Amino acid sequence: MRRSSRPAYPNHRPAGAASATSAPACCGRSPPSPPANCCSPPRVGAQYGYSLMWALVAVLVLKLFVTREIGRYSVVTGRRLLTGLAGLPGPRGWAIWVILVPQLVVGIAAIAGIASAAGSALALAVPGAIQLWTGVVIAAAAGLVLVGHYTGVEWVSRVLGVALALGAVVAAIQVGPDLTEAAAGFVPVPPDDLRVAEILPWLGFLSNGAAGLMWYSYWITAKGIGHAGVPAADRRDPRHLDSHQIDRVRGWLRTMTLDSTFAVVGVALITVAFLILGAELLRPEGIVPAEADVARDLTRLFSEVFGSVGFWLMVVGLVSAFWTATLTNIDGWQRLYTDGVRRVLPARLADHTLTRPAVISRTAIVLWLAILPYAVFLVFGNPVALLTLAGSIEAVHIPLVAGLVLWLNRRTMPRALRAGRAATALVVAAVVFFTWFALYYLWQQFTG
């Protein structure tokens, strides 16, 4: 039988692709960031009450459209984002370098901060210093990533995460927000005492940081969604797809958008719940979760509503959430690092034994994502400060990622599959929004 020249586009979801929010993190779809959704909202609520609700909504909406553009590239082309960025005009690999270098710093700081937050929660329940438990968290997470089998652990963590989220929502309902003050918070007016350094990490990590947004591309290709489900030998240039293929890809883009939207709604509920708890329980007492006491201060949120049961629910939930985040972040960054390093290597080194993907991956996990984060934590010992550094870099990096992917998509896709005017305008708005906050942050740092 003569082979058809038309790629065999899949008519159904590949196995395991029921929802973008249910994909294993090892496939690149990272879960919402615990620093942004458990740690930062109570801090923001304790400091500013409801006055930044408008920023929360803006960030979630804008990041949703940036996520869509990253997913759009992989759905339409079947390739990972870094593959496309490597081919942009200019010096060889320049776009990979501007992605990779900041993320090398973010990976160390974020894992050190997240793991030490898990360690501080463990230290509340189990005898031992936070330094000990932080080392255990990092070693266990890195070990599982090296082994590559942790489906059971992932499901247990997911159940505990849902329990923590439901507990936060129920507690917020019982506490009861000041609806008048909350409604006023949707008016986009920065508070007079706003310190951008305090909220920039929250904006950077909320829903997902720059790295998490890029990992979505890995999830799309691993699950074989859209053009990624077509064998590489059968793929055609997206600019040469016929009307039937374009309609099929549009269907996948709609599904991707729906999945991402549901994920954002879930993040919004959790984030608002923790912000309410911070505004109603911590702000009146002048408590701002900080430094090594972050876990202890967060347990007050549930203890004041549910008593001792709430204390243990928060402790178990925080340990699970931050440990799972350590695991998935190590996995996500080692994939990004391996892919990025391979793409900037000179051709003469590409086949060397030490530059094989498996070697780069293991080196990244053990050295860059386990040993160095632990050493950084031992030196600085402040989870909040480490997460602040990582989140600030992520927030500054987001407009760069958004701008690059928008440019990439306009270069590689037919007009029928590009973002429409409204979606494009929102991605541009994301670039402007995060750039403004980054510049305002720098201005405050220089002016004091």
Short mmCIF file of C-alpha atoms in Angstrom, two decimals:
data_model
loop_
_atom_site.label_atom_id
_atom_site.label_comp_id
_atom_site.label_asym_id
_atom_site.label_seq_id
_atom_site.Cartn_x
_atom_site.Cartn_y
_atom_site.Cartn_z
CA MET A 1 0.00 0.00 0.00
CA ARG A 2 1.35 3.39 -0.90
CA ARG A 3 2.22 5.53 2.08
CA SER A 4 0.18 8.73 2.40
CA SER A 5 2.09 11.98 2.23
CA ARG A 6 -0.10 13.46 4.95
CA PRO A 7 1.22 13.02 8.50
CA ALA A 8 -1.00 10.73 10.58
CA TYR A 9 -2.23 13.22 13.15
CA PRO A 10 -3.53 11.49 16.27
CA ASN A 11 -7.31 11.60 16.67
CA HIS A 12 -7.26 11.15 20.43
CA ARG A 13 -5.18 12.08 23.42
CA PRO A 14 -2.07 9.98 23.87
CA ALA A 15 -2.13 7.68 26.87
CA GLY A 16 -1.58 9.70 30.01
CA ALA A 17 -2.46 13.01 28.42
CA ALA A 18 -5.82 13.45 30.06
CA SER A 19 -4.92 16.84 31.45
CA ALA A 20 -1.99 19.16 31.42
CA THR A 21 -2.39 19.51 35.15
CA SER A 22 -2.12 15.76 35.75
CA ALA A 23 1.08 15.09 33.89
CA PRO A 24 4.04 13.79 35.80
CA ALA A 25 6.44 16.56 36.60
CA CYS A 26 9.22 14.49 35.09
CA CYS A 27 7.65 15.21 31.72
CA GLY A 28 8.13 18.91 32.10
CA ARG A 29 4.71 20.08 33.29
CA SER A 30 5.66 21.44 36.71
CA PRO A 31 3.10 21.84 39.47
CA PRO A 32 2.23 25.26 40.85
CA SER A 33 5.15 26.62 42.85
CA PRO A 34 4.78 26.17 46.66
CA PRO A 35 6.87 29.29 47.37
CA ALA A 36 4.37 31.37 45.40
CA ASN A 37 1.20 29.65 46.55
CA CYS A 38 1.92 28.63 50.18
CA CYS A 39 4.73 30.86 51.41
CA SER A 40 4.51 34.20 49.61
CA PRO A 41 0.72 34.89 49.76
CA PRO A 42 0.59 34.92 53.58
CA ARG A 43 3.62 37.25 53.58
CA VAL A 44 1.98 39.54 51.04
CA GLY A 45 -1.32 39.45 52.94
CA ALA A 46 0.44 40.15 56.23
CA GLN A 47 2.24 43.16 54.75
CA TYR A 48 -0.24 44.65 52.29
CA GLY A 49 -3.61 43.10 53.09
CA TYR A 50 -5.77 42.89 49.96
CA SER A 51 -4.24 45.86 48.15
CA LEU A 52 -2.40 43.67 45.60
CA MET A 53 -5.30 41.49 44.45
CA TRP A 54 -5.10 43.27 41.09
CA ALA A 55 -1.48 42.18 40.67
CA LEU A 56 -2.42 38.57 41.46
CA VAL A 57 -5.10 38.54 38.76
CA ALA A 58 -2.85 40.30 36.24
CA VAL A 59 0.03 37.86 36.78
CA LEU A 60 -2.16 34.76 36.45
CA VAL A 61 -3.83 35.98 33.26
CA LEU A 62 -0.62 37.19 31.65
CA LYS A 63 1.31 34.01 32.50
CA LEU A 64 -1.55 31.93 31.11
CA PHE A 65 -1.07 33.56 27.71
CA VAL A 66 2.71 33.19 27.86
CA THR A 67 2.18 29.50 28.66
CA ARG A 68 -0.14 29.21 25.66
CA GLU A 69 2.53 30.62 23.36
CA ILE A 70 5.14 28.16 24.66
CA GLY A 71 2.68 25.29 24.32
CA ARG A 72 1.64 26.57 20.90
CA TYR A 73 5.19 26.25 19.60
CA SER A 74 5.51 22.61 20.70
CA VAL A 75 2.00 21.60 19.61
CA VAL A 76 2.43 23.10 16.15
CA THR A 77 6.06 22.11 15.49
CA GLY A 78 6.44 19.00 17.66
CA ARG A 79 9.72 20.38 19.02
CA ARG A 80 10.93 21.63 22.40
CA LEU A 81 11.25 25.36 22.95
CA LEU A 82 15.05 25.39 23.12
CA THR A 83 15.19 23.70 19.72
CA GLY A 84 13.43 26.69 18.22
CA LEU A 85 15.38 29.28 20.19
CA ALA A 86 18.65 27.75 18.99
CA GLY A 87 17.67 28.61 15.41
CA LEU A 88 16.87 32.30 15.92
CA PRO A 89 18.89 34.76 13.81
CA GLY A 90 22.10 36.08 15.31
CA PRO A 91 25.24 34.62 16.86
CA ARG A 92 25.09 30.86 17.32
CA GLY A 93 23.12 29.89 20.41
CA TRP A 94 22.74 33.41 21.79
CA ALA A 95 19.12 32.85 22.85
CA ILE A 96 20.09 29.63 24.64
CA TRP A 97 22.79 31.48 26.59
CA VAL A 98 20.39 34.20 27.76
CA ILE A 99 18.01 31.46 28.92
CA LEU A 100 20.61 29.15 30.44
CA VAL A 101 22.88 31.49 32.41
CA PRO A 102 20.21 33.08 34.67
CA GLN A 103 18.61 29.67 35.21
CA LEU A 104 21.91 28.25 36.46
CA VAL A 105 21.68 30.74 39.32
CA VAL A 106 17.94 30.32 39.85
CA GLY A 107 18.22 26.53 40.07
CA ILE A 108 20.73 26.66 42.92
CA ALA A 109 18.93 29.38 44.90
CA ALA A 110 15.43 27.98 44.39
CA ILE A 111 16.28 24.42 45.37
CA ALA A 112 18.23 25.64 48.39
CA GLY A 113 15.26 27.76 49.46
CA ILE A 114 12.55 25.19 48.77
CA ALA A 115 14.44 22.31 50.39
CA SER A 116 15.28 24.37 53.48
CA ALA A 117 11.59 25.34 53.78
CA ALA A 118 10.79 21.61 53.81
CA GLY A 119 13.57 21.13 56.34
CA SER A 120 12.15 23.83 58.61
CA ALA A 121 8.74 22.12 58.50
CA LEU A 122 10.29 18.74 59.30
CA ALA A 123 12.19 20.25 62.21
CA LEU A 124 8.85 21.24 63.80
CA ALA A 125 7.71 17.63 63.94
CA VAL A 126 10.87 15.51 64.11
CA PRO A 127 13.93 16.05 66.33
CA GLY A 128 16.90 17.35 64.40
CA ALA A 129 18.34 20.57 63.09
CA ILE A 130 17.03 22.26 59.95
CA GLN A 131 20.48 21.76 58.39
CA LEU A 132 20.13 17.99 58.79
CA TRP A 133 16.62 17.79 57.36
CA THR A 134 17.44 20.10 54.46
CA GLY A 135 20.27 17.75 53.49
CA VAL A 136 17.94 14.75 53.77
CA VAL A 137 15.32 16.45 51.58
CA ILE A 138 17.83 17.32 48.85
CA ALA A 139 19.52 13.91 48.94
CA ALA A 140 16.22 12.02 48.77
CA ALA A 141 14.89 14.16 45.92
CA ALA A 142 18.10 14.01 43.89
CA GLY A 143 18.35 10.25 44.47
CA LEU A 144 14.84 9.66 43.15
CA VAL A 145 15.50 11.78 40.08
CA LEU A 146 18.66 9.77 39.39
CA VAL A 147 16.70 6.52 39.72
CA GLY A 148 13.88 7.92 37.61
CA HIS A 149 10.99 6.02 39.24
CA TYR A 150 8.76 7.88 41.65
CA THR A 151 5.18 7.49 40.45
CA GLY A 152 3.95 6.23 43.84
CA VAL A 153 5.63 9.07 45.71
CA GLU A 154 4.15 11.55 43.26
CA TRP A 155 0.60 10.31 43.83
CA VAL A 156 0.94 10.41 47.63
CA SER A 157 2.32 13.96 47.41
CA ARG A 158 -0.50 14.95 45.09
CA VAL A 159 -3.14 13.72 47.57
CA LEU A 160 -1.45 15.57 50.44
CA GLY A 161 -1.20 18.68 48.29
CA VAL A 162 -4.93 18.57 47.55
CA ALA A 163 -5.62 18.16 51.27
CA LEU A 164 -3.48 21.22 52.06
CA ALA A 165 -5.22 23.25 49.34
CA LEU A 166 -8.69 22.25 50.54
CA GLY A 167 -7.68 23.03 54.11
CA ALA A 168 -6.53 26.50 53.05
CA VAL A 169 -9.78 27.19 51.19
CA VAL A 170 -11.95 25.97 54.11
CA ALA A 171 -9.88 27.96 56.60
CA ALA A 172 -10.16 31.10 54.47
CA ILE A 173 -13.94 30.68 54.28
CA GLN A 174 -14.20 30.20 58.04
CA VAL A 175 -12.00 33.21 58.76
CA GLY A 176 -14.05 35.29 56.35
CA PRO A 177 -12.36 38.03 54.32
CA ASP A 178 -13.29 41.68 54.56
CA LEU A 179 -15.18 41.76 51.27
CA THR A 180 -15.16 45.55 50.99
CA GLU A 181 -11.40 45.72 51.45
CA ALA A 182 -10.88 42.73 49.16
CA ALA A 183 -12.97 44.33 46.40
CA ALA A 184 -10.94 47.53 46.70
CA GLY A 185 -7.81 45.45 46.14
CA PHE A 186 -8.83 44.81 42.53
CA VAL A 187 -8.29 48.49 41.70
CA PRO A 188 -4.80 48.63 40.12
CA VAL A 189 -3.23 51.15 42.47
CA PRO A 190 0.09 50.18 44.12
CA PRO A 191 0.08 50.77 47.90
CA ASP A 192 2.10 53.76 49.10
CA ASP A 193 4.43 51.58 51.16
CA LEU A 194 5.04 49.06 48.39
CA ARG A 195 8.48 47.49 48.44
CA VAL A 196 8.88 45.69 45.12
CA ALA A 197 11.64 43.52 46.59
CA GLU A 198 8.99 41.96 48.83
CA ILE A 199 6.54 41.04 46.06
CA LEU A 200 8.78 40.50 43.02
CA PRO A 201 9.59 36.88 44.05
CA TRP A 202 5.88 36.22 44.47
CA LEU A 203 5.13 37.61 41.03
CA GLY A 204 8.02 35.61 39.59
CA PHE A 205 7.00 32.26 41.06
CA LEU A 206 3.21 32.68 41.05
CA SER A 207 1.69 29.81 39.05
CA ASN A 208 5.13 29.10 37.56
CA GLY A 209 8.39 30.96 37.10
CA ALA A 210 10.25 31.40 33.84
CA ALA A 211 11.73 27.91 34.14
CA GLY A 212 8.36 26.32 34.89
CA LEU A 213 6.85 28.03 31.87
CA MET A 214 9.59 26.59 29.65
CA TRP A 215 9.18 23.11 31.12
CA TYR A 216 5.65 23.06 29.68
CA SER A 217 7.28 22.59 26.28
CA TYR A 218 8.93 19.39 27.54
CA TRP A 219 5.57 18.11 28.77
CA ILE A 220 3.89 18.73 25.42
CA THR A 221 6.58 16.88 23.46
CA ALA A 222 6.85 14.02 25.96
CA LYS A 223 3.09 13.42 25.81
CA GLY A 224 2.98 13.59 22.02
CA ILE A 225 0.34 16.30 21.88
CA GLY A 226 -0.50 17.80 18.50
CA HIS A 227 2.33 17.70 15.96
CA ALA A 228 4.55 16.19 18.68
CA GLY A 229 2.50 13.01 18.25
CA VAL A 230 3.58 12.66 14.62
CA PRO A 231 6.73 10.59 13.96
CA ALA A 232 9.66 12.90 13.31
CA ALA A 233 10.17 11.47 9.83
CA ASP A 234 6.57 12.35 8.89
CA ARG A 235 6.51 15.90 10.22
CA ARG A 236 6.11 18.75 7.78
CA ASP A 237 7.08 22.37 8.05
CA PRO A 238 4.16 24.01 9.93
CA ARG A 239 4.01 26.68 7.23
CA HIS A 240 3.10 23.99 4.69
CA LEU A 241 0.26 22.26 6.53
CA ASP A 242 -2.99 21.79 4.64
CA SER A 243 -6.39 22.94 5.91
CA HIS A 244 -7.24 19.52 7.43
CA GLN A 245 -4.01 19.45 9.44
CA ILE A 246 -4.45 23.06 10.54
CA ASP A 247 -7.96 22.27 11.83
CA ARG A 248 -6.61 19.28 13.76
CA VAL A 249 -3.84 21.32 15.37
CA ARG A 250 -6.33 24.05 16.27
CA GLY A 251 -8.30 21.41 18.16
CA TRP A 252 -5.21 20.50 20.17
CA LEU A 253 -4.53 24.17 20.86
CA ARG A 254 -8.06 24.57 22.24
CA THR A 255 -7.56 21.55 24.49
CA MET A 256 -4.22 22.90 25.68
CA THR A 257 -5.81 26.27 26.46
CA LEU A 258 -8.62 24.64 28.43
CA ASP A 259 -6.21 22.54 30.49
CA SER A 260 -4.00 25.53 31.25
CA THR A 261 -6.99 27.65 32.21
CA PHE A 262 -8.23 25.04 34.69
CA ALA A 263 -4.75 24.93 36.21
CA VAL A 264 -4.69 28.72 36.61
CA VAL A 265 -8.12 28.71 38.28
CA GLY A 266 -6.85 26.14 40.78
CA VAL A 267 -3.75 28.22 41.49
CA ALA A 268 -5.92 31.32 41.96
CA LEU A 269 -8.12 29.60 44.56
CA ILE A 270 -5.14 28.38 46.60
CA THR A 271 -3.27 31.67 46.37
CA VAL A 272 -6.28 33.79 47.35
CA ALA A 273 -7.02 31.44 50.27
CA PHE A 274 -3.50 31.82 51.71
CA LEU A 275 -3.55 35.57 51.07
CA ILE A 276 -6.82 35.85 53.03
CA LEU A 277 -5.31 33.90 55.92
CA GLY A 278 -2.27 36.18 55.94
CA ALA A 279 -4.40 39.33 55.82
CA GLU A 280 -6.90 38.22 58.48
CA LEU A 281 -4.72 36.24 60.90
CA LEU A 282 -1.14 37.48 60.58
CA ARG A 283 -1.54 41.14 59.61
CA PRO A 284 -3.49 42.15 62.77
CA GLU A 285 -0.70 40.66 64.91
CA GLY A 286 2.12 42.14 62.82
CA ILE A 287 3.57 38.71 61.97
CA VAL A 288 5.38 38.30 58.64
CA PRO A 289 6.67 34.75 57.94
CA ALA A 290 10.41 35.06 57.49
CA GLU A 291 13.75 33.31 57.58
CA ALA A 292 14.02 29.89 59.26
CA ASP A 293 10.73 30.49 61.12
CA VAL A 294 8.67 30.47 57.93
CA ALA A 295 7.18 27.00 58.57
CA ARG A 296 6.40 27.77 62.21
CA ASP A 297 4.66 31.01 61.27
CA LEU A 298 2.65 29.30 58.53
CA THR A 299 1.36 26.63 60.93
CA ARG A 300 -0.37 29.43 62.85
CA LEU A 301 -2.70 29.87 59.88
CA PHE A 302 -4.29 26.44 60.37
CA SER A 303 -3.75 26.17 64.13
CA GLU A 304 -5.92 29.21 64.79
CA VAL A 305 -8.75 27.71 62.73
CA PHE A 306 -8.50 23.93 63.22
CA GLY A 307 -6.46 23.64 66.43
CA SER A 308 -3.87 20.85 66.78
CA VAL A 309 -5.33 19.00 63.79
CA GLY A 310 -4.65 22.08 61.69
CA PHE A 311 -1.08 22.26 62.95
CA TRP A 312 -0.32 18.72 61.81
CA LEU A 313 -2.19 19.16 58.53
CA MET A 314 -0.08 22.21 57.76
CA VAL A 315 3.18 20.53 58.80
CA VAL A 316 2.51 17.40 56.72
CA GLY A 317 1.22 19.48 53.82
CA LEU A 318 4.23 21.80 53.85
CA VAL A 319 6.72 18.93 54.04
CA SER A 320 4.98 17.17 51.16
CA ALA A 321 4.57 20.30 49.04
CA PHE A 322 8.12 21.57 49.45
CA TRP A 323 9.73 18.14 49.15
CA THR A 324 7.76 17.39 45.98
CA ALA A 325 8.74 20.82 44.66
CA THR A 326 12.39 20.01 45.36
CA LEU A 327 12.01 16.75 43.45
CA THR A 328 10.22 18.22 40.45
CA ASN A 329 12.48 21.27 40.26
CA ILE A 330 15.62 19.14 40.27
CA ASP A 331 14.09 17.05 37.50
CA GLY A 332 12.94 20.05 35.48
CA TRP A 333 16.19 21.97 35.72
CA GLN A 334 18.37 18.98 34.89
CA ARG A 335 16.36 18.57 31.67
CA LEU A 336 16.68 22.26 30.85
CA TYR A 337 20.40 22.27 31.64
CA THR A 338 21.08 19.11 29.66
CA ASP A 339 19.17 20.36 26.65
CA GLY A 340 20.71 23.83 26.83
CA VAL A 341 24.31 22.69 27.31
CA ARG A 342 24.04 20.24 24.42
CA ARG A 343 22.81 23.00 22.13
CA VAL A 344 25.61 25.44 22.87
CA LEU A 345 28.44 22.90 22.68
CA PRO A 346 30.84 23.27 19.77
CA ALA A 347 30.23 20.61 17.12
CA ARG A 348 33.61 19.00 17.77
CA LEU A 349 32.61 18.23 21.38
CA ALA A 350 29.11 16.97 20.72
CA ASP A 351 30.14 13.29 20.50
CA HIS A 352 32.63 13.33 23.38
CA THR A 353 32.00 10.83 26.18
CA LEU A 354 31.77 13.56 28.82
CA THR A 355 29.17 15.54 26.84
CA ARG A 356 26.68 12.74 26.33
CA PRO A 357 23.20 13.68 27.61
CA ALA A 358 23.27 11.07 30.39
CA VAL A 359 26.59 12.37 31.72
CA ILE A 360 25.50 16.03 31.62
CA SER A 361 22.23 15.11 33.31
CA ARG A 362 23.82 13.19 36.18
CA THR A 363 26.43 15.91 36.68
CA ALA A 364 23.71 18.56 36.82
CA ILE A 365 21.68 16.57 39.36
CA VAL A 366 24.53 15.70 41.72
CA LEU A 367 26.73 18.79 41.51
CA TRP A 368 24.61 21.74 40.41
CA LEU A 369 21.23 20.76 41.86
CA ALA A 370 22.18 18.90 45.04
CA ILE A 371 25.66 19.66 46.37
CA LEU A 372 25.75 23.37 45.44
CA PRO A 373 22.23 24.19 46.75
CA TYR A 374 23.01 22.49 50.06
CA ALA A 375 26.31 24.36 50.35
CA VAL A 376 24.55 27.66 49.58
CA PHE A 377 21.97 26.95 52.27
CA LEU A 378 24.67 26.15 54.84
CA VAL A 379 26.33 29.48 54.07
CA PHE A 380 23.23 31.69 53.98
CA GLY A 381 20.70 29.62 55.96
CA ASN A 382 17.65 31.72 55.11
CA PRO A 383 14.90 30.05 53.01
CA VAL A 384 13.02 33.29 52.42
CA ALA A 385 16.13 35.18 51.25
CA LEU A 386 17.08 32.35 48.87
CA LEU A 387 13.58 32.17 47.43
CA THR A 388 13.53 35.96 47.15
CA LEU A 389 16.69 35.88 45.04
CA ALA A 390 15.40 33.06 42.83
CA GLY A 391 11.95 34.60 42.42
CA SER A 392 13.36 38.00 41.57
CA ILE A 393 15.50 36.54 38.79
CA GLU A 394 12.50 34.57 37.51
CA ALA A 395 10.36 37.72 37.40
CA VAL A 396 13.05 39.58 35.45
CA HIS A 397 13.52 36.58 33.14
CA ILE A 398 9.83 36.16 32.26
CA PRO A 399 9.58 39.14 29.84
CA LEU A 400 12.64 37.85 28.00
CA VAL A 401 11.13 34.37 27.63
CA ALA A 402 7.78 35.84 26.59
CA GLY A 403 9.33 38.08 23.98
CA LEU A 404 11.49 35.32 22.52
CA VAL A 405 8.67 32.81 22.19
CA LEU A 406 6.37 35.37 20.58
CA TRP A 407 9.07 36.21 18.03
CA LEU A 408 9.80 32.52 17.47
CA ASN A 409 6.16 31.68 16.81
CA ARG A 410 5.72 34.49 14.31
CA ARG A 411 8.77 33.22 12.43
CA THR A 412 7.85 29.54 12.32
CA MET A 413 4.05 29.35 12.04
CA PRO A 414 1.49 30.07 9.37
CA ARG A 415 -0.82 32.96 10.13
CA ALA A 416 -3.71 30.54 10.75
CA LEU A 417 -1.92 29.00 13.74
CA ARG A 418 -0.40 32.13 15.27
CA ALA A 419 -1.86 33.88 18.28
CA GLY A 420 -4.63 36.32 17.46
CA ARG A 421 -4.39 40.04 18.10
CA ALA A 422 -5.85 39.87 21.60
CA ALA A 423 -3.60 36.97 22.67
CA THR A 424 -0.55 38.67 21.17
CA ALA A 425 -1.42 41.90 22.95
CA LEU A 426 -1.63 40.05 26.27
CA VAL A 427 1.79 38.45 25.77
CA VAL A 428 3.19 41.90 24.96
CA ALA A 429 1.44 43.17 28.08
CA ALA A 430 3.24 40.45 30.07
CA VAL A 431 6.55 41.73 28.74
CA VAL A 432 5.65 45.31 29.72
CA PHE A 433 4.20 44.34 33.11
CA PHE A 434 7.17 42.32 34.34
CA THR A 435 9.67 44.74 32.83
CA TRP A 436 8.01 47.62 34.69
CA PHE A 437 8.21 45.76 38.01
CA ALA A 438 11.85 44.84 37.35
CA LEU A 439 12.79 48.46 36.55
CA TYR A 440 10.84 49.75 39.54
CA TYR A 441 12.70 47.23 41.71
CA LEU A 442 16.05 48.47 40.44
CA TRP A 443 15.00 52.09 40.96
CA GLN A 444 14.08 51.36 44.59
CA GLN A 445 17.37 49.57 45.16
CA PHE A 446 19.38 52.51 43.88
CA THR A 447 17.30 55.22 45.57
CA GLY A 448 16.87 53.38 48.85
#
